[in-house]
PDB file of C-alpha atoms and ligand atoms in Angstrom:
ATOM      1  CA  MET A 256      91.404  -8.005 118.715  1.00 96.00           C
ATOM      2  CA  ASN A 257      91.942 -10.586 121.409  1.00 97.00           C
ATOM      3  CA  ARG A 258      94.585  -8.970 123.633  1.00 98.00           C
ATOM      4  CA  ASP A 259      95.684 -12.239 125.316  1.00 98.00           C
ATOM      5  CA  LEU A 260      96.113 -13.977 121.969  1.00 98.00           C
ATOM      6  CA  LEU A 261      98.027 -11.004 120.601  1.00 98.00           C
ATOM      7  CA  LEU A 262     100.362 -11.126 123.608  1.00 98.00           C
ATOM      8  CA  THR A 263     101.186 -14.785 122.910  1.00 98.00           C
ATOM      9  CA  ARG A 264     102.554 -13.597 119.539  1.00 98.00           C
ATOM     10  CA  TYR A 265     104.025 -10.201 120.321  1.00 98.00           C
ATOM     11  CA  SER A 266     106.265  -9.400 123.282  1.00 98.00           C
ATOM     12  CA  PRO A 267     106.066  -5.671 123.985  1.00 98.00           C
ATOM     13  CA  THR A 268     109.279  -3.685 123.581  1.00 97.00           C
ATOM     14  CA  TRP A 269     109.256   0.107 124.031  1.00 97.00           C
ATOM     15  CA  LEU A 270     106.144  -0.280 121.853  1.00 98.00           C
ATOM     16  CA  GLY A 271     103.049  -1.774 123.420  1.00 98.00           C
ATOM     17  CA  ARG A 272     103.827  -1.677 127.145  1.00 97.00           C
ATOM     18  CA  ILE A 273     100.459   0.084 127.276  1.00 98.00           C
ATOM     19  CA  LEU A 274      98.238  -1.981 124.989  1.00 98.00           C
ATOM     20  CA  GLU A 275      94.503  -1.363 124.719  1.00 98.00           C
ATOM     21  CA  CYS A 276      92.153  -3.457 122.593  1.00 98.00           C
ATOM     22  CA  HIS A 277      88.668  -1.956 122.294  1.00 98.00           C
ATOM     23  CA  GLU A 278      85.633  -3.377 120.550  1.00 97.00           C
ATOM     24  CA  VAL A 279      84.583   0.000 119.286  1.00 97.00           C
ATOM     25  CA  LEU A 280      85.884   3.576 119.552  1.00 98.00           C
ATOM     26  CA  GLY A 281      85.074   6.842 117.808  1.00 98.00           C
ATOM     27  CA  SER A 282      88.651   7.051 116.564  1.00 98.00           C
ATOM     28  CA  THR A 283      91.725   5.244 117.914  1.00 98.00           C
ATOM     29  CA  ASN A 284      93.669   8.461 117.236  1.00 97.00           C
ATOM     30  CA  ASP A 285      91.458  10.300 119.751  1.00 96.00           C
ATOM     31  CA  ARG A 286      92.062   7.651 122.430  1.00 97.00           C
ATOM     32  CA  ALA A 287      95.835   7.846 121.839  1.00 97.00           C
ATOM     33  CA  ARG A 288      95.656  11.645 122.117  1.00 94.00           C
ATOM     34  CA  GLU A 289      93.735  11.293 125.397  1.00 94.00           C
ATOM     35  CA  LEU A 290      96.527   9.104 126.799  1.00 95.00           C
ATOM     36  CA  LEU A 291      99.129  11.681 125.767  1.00 93.00           C
ATOM     37  CA  ASP A 292      97.081  14.412 127.442  1.00 91.00           C
ATOM     38  CA  GLU A 293      96.740  12.372 130.645  1.00 93.00           C
ATOM     39  CA  MET A 294     100.180  10.807 130.860  1.00 94.00           C
ATOM     40  CA  GLY A 295     102.525  13.028 128.847  1.00 91.00           C
ATOM     41  CA  PRO A 296     105.854  11.305 128.033  1.00 92.00           C
ATOM     42  CA  ARG A 297     104.810   8.153 129.915  1.00 95.00           C
ATOM     43  CA  ALA A 298     102.333   7.448 127.097  1.00 96.00           C
ATOM     44  CA  HIS A 299     105.242   7.058 124.603  1.00 95.00           C
ATOM     45  CA  GLY A 300     104.768   3.731 122.802  1.00 97.00           C
ATOM     46  CA  ALA A 301     101.150   3.151 123.863  1.00 98.00           C
ATOM     47  CA  VAL A 302      99.181   1.125 121.314  1.00 98.00           C
ATOM     48  CA  ILE A 303      95.418   1.367 120.862  1.00 98.00           C
ATOM     49  CA  PHE A 304      93.446  -1.102 118.726  1.00 98.00           C
ATOM     50  CA  ALA A 305      89.729  -0.987 117.947  1.00 98.00           C
ATOM     51  CA  ASP A 306      87.755  -3.700 116.131  1.00 98.00           C
ATOM     52  CA  GLY A 307      85.562  -0.952 114.693  1.00 97.00           C
ATOM     53  CA  GLN A 308      85.463   2.855 114.678  1.00 98.00           C
ATOM     54  CA  THR A 309      82.354   5.020 114.442  1.00 97.00           C
ATOM     55  CA  GLY A 310      84.279   8.157 113.416  1.00 97.00           C
ATOM     56  CA  GLY A 311      87.494   6.917 111.798  1.00 97.00           C
ATOM     57  CA  ARG A 312      89.408   9.786 110.187  1.00 97.00           C
ATOM     58  CA  GLY A 313      91.483   9.837 107.006  1.00 96.00           C
ATOM     59  CA  ARG A 314      93.835  12.417 105.530  1.00 93.00           C
ATOM     60  CA  MET A 315      92.658  15.689 103.992  1.00 89.00           C
ATOM     61  CA  GLY A 316      89.454  15.770 106.055  1.00 89.00           C
ATOM     62  CA  ARG A 317      88.170  12.455 104.719  1.00 92.00           C
ATOM     63  CA  GLY A 318      86.716   9.603 106.771  1.00 94.00           C
ATOM     64  CA  TRP A 319      88.105   6.096 107.168  1.00 96.00           C
ATOM     65  CA  HIS A 320      85.638   3.227 106.858  1.00 92.00           C
ATOM     66  CA  SER A 321      86.143   0.821 109.823  1.00 94.00           C
ATOM     67  CA  PRO A 322      83.368  -1.783 109.946  1.00 93.00           C
ATOM     68  CA  PRO A 323      83.527  -4.074 113.023  1.00 94.00           C
ATOM     69  CA  GLY A 324      86.022  -6.920 112.913  1.00 92.00           C
ATOM     70  CA  LEU A 325      87.234  -6.700 109.320  1.00 96.00           C
ATOM     71  CA  GLY A 326      90.415  -4.699 109.441  1.00 96.00           C
ATOM     72  CA  ILE A 327      93.078  -3.165 111.629  1.00 97.00           C
ATOM     73  CA  ALA A 328      92.535   0.247 113.166  1.00 98.00           C
ATOM     74  CA  VAL A 329      95.477   1.061 115.412  1.00 98.00           C
ATOM     75  CA  SER A 330      97.079   4.191 116.817  1.00 98.00           C
ATOM     76  CA  ILE A 331     100.486   4.618 118.386  1.00 97.00           C
ATOM     77  CA  ALA A 332     101.096   7.416 120.888  1.00 96.00           C
ATOM     78  CA  LEU A 333     104.594   8.907 120.640  1.00 93.00           C
ATOM     79  CA  TRP A 334     106.442  11.508 122.656  1.00 91.00           C
ATOM     80  CA  PRO A 335     109.592  11.788 120.580  1.00 86.00           C
ATOM     81  CA  LYS A 336     112.613  13.653 121.871  1.00 80.00           C
ATOM     82  CA  GLY A 337     113.963  14.814 118.505  1.00 69.00           C
ATOM     83  CA  PRO A 338     113.315  18.116 116.748  1.00 66.00           C
ATOM     84  CA  ALA A 339     110.135  18.546 114.678  1.00 68.00           C
ATOM     85  CA  GLU A 340     112.057  17.987 111.402  1.00 66.00           C
ATOM     86  CA  ALA A 341     112.948  14.420 112.444  1.00 69.00           C
ATOM     87  CA  LEU A 342     109.256  13.622 112.711  1.00 79.00           C
ATOM     88  CA  ALA A 343     108.493  14.138 109.028  1.00 82.00           C
ATOM     89  CA  CYS A 344     109.416  10.553 108.159  1.00 85.00           C
ATOM     90  CA  LEU A 345     107.219   8.870 110.782  1.00 90.00           C
ATOM     91  CA  PRO A 346     104.287   8.363 108.397  1.00 91.00           C
ATOM     92  CA  LEU A 347     106.700   6.622 106.019  1.00 94.00           C
ATOM     93  CA  ALA A 348     107.995   4.459 108.891  1.00 95.00           C
ATOM     94  CA  GLY A 349     104.370   3.451 109.445  1.00 96.00           C
ATOM     95  CA  SER A 350     103.750   2.598 105.779  1.00 97.00           C
ATOM     96  CA  LEU A 351     106.964   0.583 105.563  1.00 97.00           C
ATOM     97  CA  ALA A 352     105.931  -1.367 108.655  1.00 98.00           C
ATOM     98  CA  VAL A 353     102.552  -2.213 107.073  1.00 98.00           C
ATOM     99  CA  LEU A 354     104.253  -3.083 103.771  1.00 98.00           C
ATOM    100  CA  HIS A 355     106.637  -5.555 105.414  1.00 98.00           C
ATOM    101  CA  ALA A 356     103.865  -7.022 107.605  1.00 98.00           C
ATOM    102  CA  LEU A 357     101.731  -7.634 104.480  1.00 98.00           C
ATOM    103  CA  SER A 358     104.711  -9.240 102.792  1.00 98.00           C
ATOM    104  CA  GLU A 359     105.569 -11.414 105.828  1.00 98.00           C
ATOM    105  CA  THR A 360     102.026 -12.602 106.574  1.00 98.00           C
ATOM    106  CA  ALA A 361     100.515 -12.813 103.077  1.00 98.00           C
ATOM    107  CA  GLY A 362     103.346 -12.670 100.533  1.00 98.00           C
ATOM    108  CA  LEU A 363     101.979  -9.412  99.118  1.00 98.00           C
ATOM    109  CA  GLU A 364     104.217  -6.776  97.553  1.00 97.00           C
ATOM    110  CA  PRO A 365     102.318  -3.509  97.919  1.00 98.00           C
ATOM    111  CA  ARG A 366     103.532  -0.325  96.251  1.00 97.00           C
ATOM    112  CA  LEU A 367     103.872   2.938  98.136  1.00 97.00           C
ATOM    113  CA  LYS A 368     101.853   5.850  96.827  1.00 96.00           C
ATOM    114  CA  TRP A 369     103.200   9.173  98.078  1.00 95.00           C
ATOM    115  CA  PRO A 370     102.944  10.260 100.783  1.00 93.00           C
ATOM    116  CA  ASN A 371     101.905   7.092 102.648  1.00 90.00           C
ATOM    117  CA  ASP A 372      99.216   5.017 100.997  1.00 96.00           C
ATOM    118  CA  LEU A 373      99.776   1.353 100.197  1.00 98.00           C
ATOM    119  CA  LEU A 374      98.343  -0.052  96.985  1.00 97.00           C
ATOM    120  CA  VAL A 375      97.956  -3.651  95.825  1.00 98.00           C
ATOM    121  CA  ASP A 376      97.141  -3.995  92.107  1.00 95.00           C
ATOM    122  CA  GLY A 377      96.516  -0.241  92.060  1.00 95.00           C
ATOM    123  CA  ARG A 378      93.932  -0.379  94.862  1.00 97.00           C
ATOM    124  CA  LYS A 379      94.294   1.015  98.349  1.00 97.00           C
ATOM    125  CA  ILE A 380      94.825  -1.519 101.151  1.00 98.00           C
ATOM    126  CA  SER A 381      96.155   0.785 103.884  1.00 98.00           C
ATOM    127  CA  GLY A 382      96.363   4.439 104.863  1.00 97.00           C
ATOM    128  CA  ILE A 383      98.101   6.401 107.606  1.00 97.00           C
ATOM    129  CA  LEU A 384      97.073   9.531 109.446  1.00 96.00           C
ATOM    130  CA  VAL A 385      99.636  11.236 111.656  1.00 93.00           C
ATOM    131  CA  GLU A 386      98.348  13.946 113.980  1.00 93.00           C
ATOM    132  CA  SER A 387     100.696  16.071 116.066  1.00 85.00           C
ATOM    133  CA  ARG A 388     100.555  18.863 118.567  1.00 71.00           C
ATOM    134  CA  LEU A 389     103.478  21.202 118.256  1.00 64.00           C
ATOM    135  CA  HIS A 390     104.835  23.527 120.914  1.00 61.00           C
ATOM    136  CA  GLY A 391     107.250  25.831 119.126  1.00 59.00           C
ATOM    137  CA  ALA A 392     109.640  23.653 117.169  1.00 54.00           C
ATOM    138  CA  ARG A 393     108.994  20.556 119.288  1.00 58.00           C
ATOM    139  CA  ALA A 394     106.196  18.054 119.081  1.00 55.00           C
ATOM    140  CA  SER A 395     104.753  17.438 122.523  1.00 76.00           C
ATOM    141  CA  GLY A 396     103.000  14.303 121.501  1.00 89.00           C
ATOM    142  CA  LEU A 397     102.148  12.736 118.236  1.00 91.00           C
ATOM    143  CA  VAL A 398      99.793  10.007 117.083  1.00 95.00           C
ATOM    144  CA  VAL A 399     100.455   7.606 114.204  1.00 96.00           C
ATOM    145  CA  GLY A 400      97.122   6.108 113.111  1.00 98.00           C
ATOM    146  CA  ILE A 401      97.093   3.130 110.754  1.00 98.00           C
ATOM    147  CA  GLY A 402      94.193   1.494 108.949  1.00 98.00           C
ATOM    148  CA  VAL A 403      94.628  -1.802 107.073  1.00 98.00           C
ATOM    149  CA  ASN A 404      91.912  -3.651 105.165  1.00 98.00           C
ATOM    150  CA  LEU A 405      92.239  -7.335 106.071  1.00 98.00           C
ATOM    151  CA  ASN A 406      89.150  -9.488 105.628  1.00 98.00           C
ATOM    152  CA  HIS A 407      86.842  -7.183 103.639  1.00 97.00           C
ATOM    153  CA  ARG A 408      84.879  -8.675 100.759  1.00 97.00           C
ATOM    154  CA  GLU A 409      83.850  -6.298  97.988  1.00 96.00           C
ATOM    155  CA  ILE A 410      80.371  -5.810  99.499  1.00 96.00           C
ATOM    156  CA  ASP A 411      81.916  -4.783 102.812  1.00 96.00           C
ATOM    157  CA  PHE A 412      83.178  -1.543 101.246  1.00 96.00           C
ATOM    158  CA  PRO A 413      80.795   1.349 100.636  1.00 95.00           C
ATOM    159  CA  GLU A 414      79.851   1.490  96.960  1.00 95.00           C
ATOM    160  CA  GLU A 415      81.974   4.554  96.240  1.00 94.00           C
ATOM    161  CA  LEU A 416      85.138   2.720  97.396  1.00 95.00           C
ATOM    162  CA  ARG A 417      84.589  -0.608  95.631  1.00 95.00           C
ATOM    163  CA  ALA A 418      86.527   0.312  92.495  1.00 95.00           C
ATOM    164  CA  THR A 419      89.526   1.724  94.365  1.00 96.00           C
ATOM    165  CA  ALA A 420      89.873  -0.288  97.609  1.00 97.00           C
ATOM    166  CA  THR A 421      91.130  -3.798  98.272  1.00 98.00           C
ATOM    167  CA  SER A 422      91.898  -6.035 101.236  1.00 98.00           C
ATOM    168  CA  LEU A 423      94.320  -8.816 102.104  1.00 98.00           C
ATOM    169  CA  LEU A 424      91.450 -11.305 101.563  1.00 98.00           C
ATOM    170  CA  LEU A 425      90.560  -9.883  98.141  1.00 98.00           C
ATOM    171  CA  ALA A 426      94.202  -9.822  97.058  1.00 98.00           C
ATOM    172  CA  THR A 427      95.158 -13.339  98.229  1.00 98.00           C
ATOM    173  CA  GLY A 428      91.885 -15.275  98.547  1.00 98.00           C
ATOM    174  CA  LYS A 429      92.814 -16.067 102.158  1.00 97.00           C
ATOM    175  CA  ALA A 430      91.490 -14.571 105.388  1.00 97.00           C
ATOM    176  CA  ILE A 431      93.893 -13.800 108.225  1.00 98.00           C
ATOM    177  CA  GLY A 432      93.431 -13.649 111.992  1.00 97.00           C
ATOM    178  CA  PRO A 433      93.792 -10.037 113.137  1.00 97.00           C
ATOM    179  CA  GLU A 434      96.159 -11.058 115.951  1.00 98.00           C
ATOM    180  CA  SER A 435      98.605 -12.708 113.491  1.00 98.00           C
ATOM    181  CA  PHE A 436      98.699  -9.607 111.363  1.00 98.00           C
ATOM    182  CA  ALA A 437      98.847  -7.257 114.361  1.00 98.00           C
ATOM    183  CA  ALA A 438     101.792  -9.150 115.884  1.00 98.00           C
ATOM    184  CA  SER A 439     103.797  -8.819 112.677  1.00 98.00           C
ATOM    185  CA  LEU A 440     102.803  -5.160 112.330  1.00 98.00           C
ATOM    186  CA  LEU A 441     103.885  -4.318 115.887  1.00 98.00           C
ATOM    187  CA  GLU A 442     107.272  -6.058 115.383  1.00 98.00           C
ATOM    188  CA  GLN A 443     107.799  -3.993 112.247  1.00 98.00           C
ATOM    189  CA  LEU A 444     106.620  -0.756 113.838  1.00 98.00           C
ATOM    190  CA  SER A 445     108.819  -1.266 116.855  1.00 97.00           C
ATOM    191  CA  VAL A 446     111.920  -1.371 114.631  1.00 97.00           C
ATOM    192  CA  ARG A 447     110.932   1.121 111.932  1.00 95.00           C
ATOM    193  CA  LEU A 448     109.522   3.918 114.085  1.00 94.00           C
ATOM    194  CA  ALA A 449     112.656   3.823 116.243  1.00 92.00           C
ATOM    195  CA  ALA A 450     114.884   3.746 113.119  1.00 91.00           C
ATOM    196  CA  GLY A 451     112.952   6.651 111.606  1.00 90.00           C
ATOM    197  CA  LEU A 452     113.454   8.784 114.699  1.00 87.00           C
ATOM    198  CA  GLN A 453     117.186   8.001 114.858  1.00 88.00           C
ATOM    199  CA  ASP A 454     118.119   8.140 111.188  1.00 89.00           C
ATOM    200  CA  PRO A 455     115.327   9.491 108.977  1.00 89.00           C
ATOM    201  CA  GLN A 456     117.490   9.603 105.836  1.00 89.00           C
ATOM    202  CA  SER A 457     118.280   5.873 105.964  1.00 91.00           C
ATOM    203  CA  LEU A 458     114.614   5.128 106.474  1.00 92.00           C
ATOM    204  CA  VAL A 459     113.696   7.179 103.401  1.00 93.00           C
ATOM    205  CA  ALA A 460     116.443   5.398 101.426  1.00 94.00           C
ATOM    206  CA  SER A 461     115.101   1.983 102.480  1.00 95.00           C
ATOM    207  CA  ALA A 462     111.723   2.870 100.954  1.00 96.00           C
ATOM    208  CA  ALA A 463     113.220   3.517  97.491  1.00 94.00           C
ATOM    209  CA  PRO A 464     112.498   0.084  95.926  1.00 95.00           C
ATOM    210  CA  HIS A 465     108.863   0.198  96.999  1.00 97.00           C
ATOM    211  CA  TRP A 466     107.539   3.409  95.420  1.00 96.00           C
ATOM    212  CA  GLY A 467     104.914   2.786  92.735  1.00 95.00           C
ATOM    213  CA  HIS A 468     105.652   6.028  90.855  1.00 94.00           C
ATOM    214  CA  ARG A 469     107.871   5.858  87.770  1.00 91.00           C
ATOM    215  CA  PRO A 470     110.291   8.600  86.666  1.00 91.00           C
ATOM    216  CA  GLY A 471     108.480  10.551  83.952  1.00 90.00           C
ATOM    217  CA  ASP A 472     104.949   9.886  85.255  1.00 93.00           C
ATOM    218  CA  THR A 473     102.874  13.058  85.113  1.00 96.00           C
ATOM    219  CA  LEU A 474     101.353  13.628  88.539  1.00 96.00           C
ATOM    220  CA  ARG A 475      98.819  16.101  89.859  1.00 96.00           C
ATOM    221  CA  VAL A 476      99.077  17.053  93.535  1.00 96.00           C
ATOM    222  CA  ALA A 477      96.039  18.650  95.144  1.00 93.00           C
ATOM    223  CA  LEU A 478      96.891  20.761  98.182  1.00 86.00           C
ATOM    224  CA  ALA A 479      94.955  23.374 100.127  1.00 81.00           C
ATOM    225  CA  GLY A 480      92.581  24.431  97.343  1.00 85.00           C
ATOM    226  CA  THR A 481      95.260  24.544  94.667  1.00 91.00           C
ATOM    227  CA  GLU A 482      97.155  21.998  92.565  1.00 94.00           C
ATOM    228  CA  ILE A 483     100.552  21.357  91.059  1.00 95.00           C
ATOM    229  CA  VAL A 484     101.077  19.279  87.926  1.00 96.00           C
ATOM    230  CA  GLY A 485     104.550  18.010  87.156  1.00 96.00           C
ATOM    231  CA  THR A 486     106.760  15.095  86.187  1.00 96.00           C
ATOM    232  CA  TYR A 487     107.818  12.649  88.901  1.00 96.00           C
ATOM    233  CA  ALA A 488     111.518  12.976  89.612  1.00 95.00           C
ATOM    234  CA  GLY A 489     111.844  10.863  92.766  1.00 94.00           C
ATOM    235  CA  ILE A 490     111.553  11.180  96.530  1.00 94.00           C
ATOM    236  CA  GLY A 491     113.876  13.599  98.340  1.00 92.00           C
ATOM    237  CA  SER A 492     116.087  12.515 101.245  1.00 88.00           C
ATOM    238  CA  ASP A 493     113.578  14.283 103.536  1.00 87.00           C
ATOM    239  CA  GLY A 494     110.687  12.226 102.112  1.00 90.00           C
ATOM    240  CA  SER A 495     109.335  15.057  99.942  1.00 92.00           C
ATOM    241  CA  LEU A 496     107.877  14.384  96.485  1.00 95.00           C
ATOM    242  CA  GLN A 497     110.206  15.786  93.810  1.00 96.00           C
ATOM    243  CA  LEU A 498     108.420  17.124  90.752  1.00 96.00           C
ATOM    244  CA  ASP A 499     109.747  18.834  87.632  1.00 96.00           C
ATOM    245  CA  VAL A 500     107.398  21.701  86.903  1.00 96.00           C
ATOM    246  CA  ASP A 501     108.124  23.894  83.850  1.00 94.00           C
ATOM    247  CA  GLY A 502     111.774  22.922  83.922  1.00 93.00           C
ATOM    248  CA  LYS A 503     112.221  23.609  87.651  1.00 96.00           C
ATOM    249  CA  ARG A 504     112.565  21.048  90.450  1.00 96.00           C
ATOM    250  CA  ARG A 505     109.965  21.470  93.188  1.00 95.00           C
ATOM    251  CA  ALA A 506     109.756  19.668  96.535  1.00 94.00           C
ATOM    252  CA  VAL A 507     106.190  18.950  97.647  1.00 94.00           C
ATOM    253  CA  HIS A 508     105.614  18.178 101.328  1.00 90.00           C
ATOM    254  CA  TYR A 509     101.867  17.730 101.521  1.00 88.00           C
ATOM    255  CA  GLY A 510      98.949  16.821  99.275  1.00 92.00           C
ATOM    256  CA  ASP A 511      97.021  14.182  97.429  1.00 91.00           C
ATOM    257  CA  VAL A 512      98.501  12.616  94.287  1.00 94.00           C
ATOM    258  CA  THR A 513      96.744  11.478  91.115  1.00 91.00           C
ATOM    259  CA  ARG A 514      98.588  10.100  88.098  1.00 90.00           C
ATOM    260  CA  VAL A 515      97.518  12.081  85.044  1.00 90.00           C
ATOM    261  CA  ARG A 516      99.692  10.222  82.513  1.00 89.00           C
ATOM    262  CA  PRO A 517     102.146   7.321  82.802  1.00 86.00           C
ATOM    263  CA  ALA A 518     105.739   7.869  81.676  1.00 83.00           C
ATOM    264  CA  GLY A 519     106.152   7.543  77.914  1.00 81.00           C
ATOM    265  CA  ALA A 520     102.434   7.850  77.077  1.00 77.00           C
TER     266      ALA A 520
HETATM  267  C1  BTN B 118      94.088   7.880 104.900  1.00 74.29           C
HETATM  268  O1  BTN B 118      94.443   7.054 104.067  1.00 74.29           O
HETATM  269  O2  BTN B 118      93.437   8.875 104.577  1.00 74.29           O
HETATM  270  C2  BTN B 118      94.453   7.671 106.346  1.00 74.29           C
HETATM  271  C3  BTN B 118      93.582   6.657 107.019  1.00 74.29           C
HETATM  272  C4  BTN B 118      93.949   6.428 108.475  1.00 74.29           C
HETATM  273  C5  BTN B 118      92.966   5.545 109.187  1.00 74.29           C
HETATM  274  C6  BTN B 118      93.433   5.155 110.557  1.00 74.29           C
HETATM  275  S1  BTN B 118      92.426   3.881 111.251  1.00 74.29           S
HETATM  276  C7  BTN B 118      93.205   4.086 112.796  1.00 74.29           C
HETATM  277  C8  BTN B 118      93.400   5.574 112.991  1.00 74.29           C
HETATM  278  N1  BTN B 118      92.215   6.178 113.579  1.00 74.29           N
HETATM  279  C9  BTN B 118      91.627   7.046 112.751  1.00 74.29           C
HETATM  280  O3  BTN B 118      90.598   7.710 113.013  1.00 74.29           O
HETATM  281  N2  BTN B 118      92.304   7.114 111.600  1.00 74.29           N
HETATM  282  C10 BTN B 118      93.475   6.248 111.606  1.00 74.29           C
END
């Protein structure tokens, strides 16, 4: 990421006054955490990009493949003032920002897969990992890490991801400059992260048209060594996945979703 070029396209607001663009890092989330440790609240809104990561992390203990120069790996350091409950929608604020940036820069219409993956034609184009450190009920620093596949060809993905991953290039046939995408993403994040912190319920409501799940889909959610199977009944106003399980409504707050059967099948 060329920082000077990025700054000709994005004017920092509360987001990006500290803006680091590295060639390679272990994980951008670790660098953002370091800034929070060193600077405390003054790190709020710091943005860290890396062209490649050697130890990119995904959700549920998985890795995130970040080969040099092909995609976006970015982390935002936050020191939010609100209570811990208001933070639950920040991953969704991140996914909505990526969704609108993909729409603005490439005309794509990704679907959201709960909790915060973005899929194009059923394949994953972006994922989000939020890591927080809580002191009592308050978060004393939180990192929103976002990975987006931009200019990957099929051979750029490890073999085990080729059937399930996609990129902006694969989906549109056109490559994009990382600075153009990053500028749009930062604009979106600047608005949506702030909106999420102020009014989480409206943010969750604004995501409604974008979910890829259909009422009646049978979903399996894997969480902490166990699983829940149920029928999709929507997304709660707190961002939880609502499932009907044996005639009872259950709210799921964490886990990994697989569709077992589409509605009506
Ligand atoms: C997932 O889908 O499992 C989440 C992937 C999150 C990847 C991003 S890339 C930037 C940031 N740094 C990391 O180590 N992970 C996140």
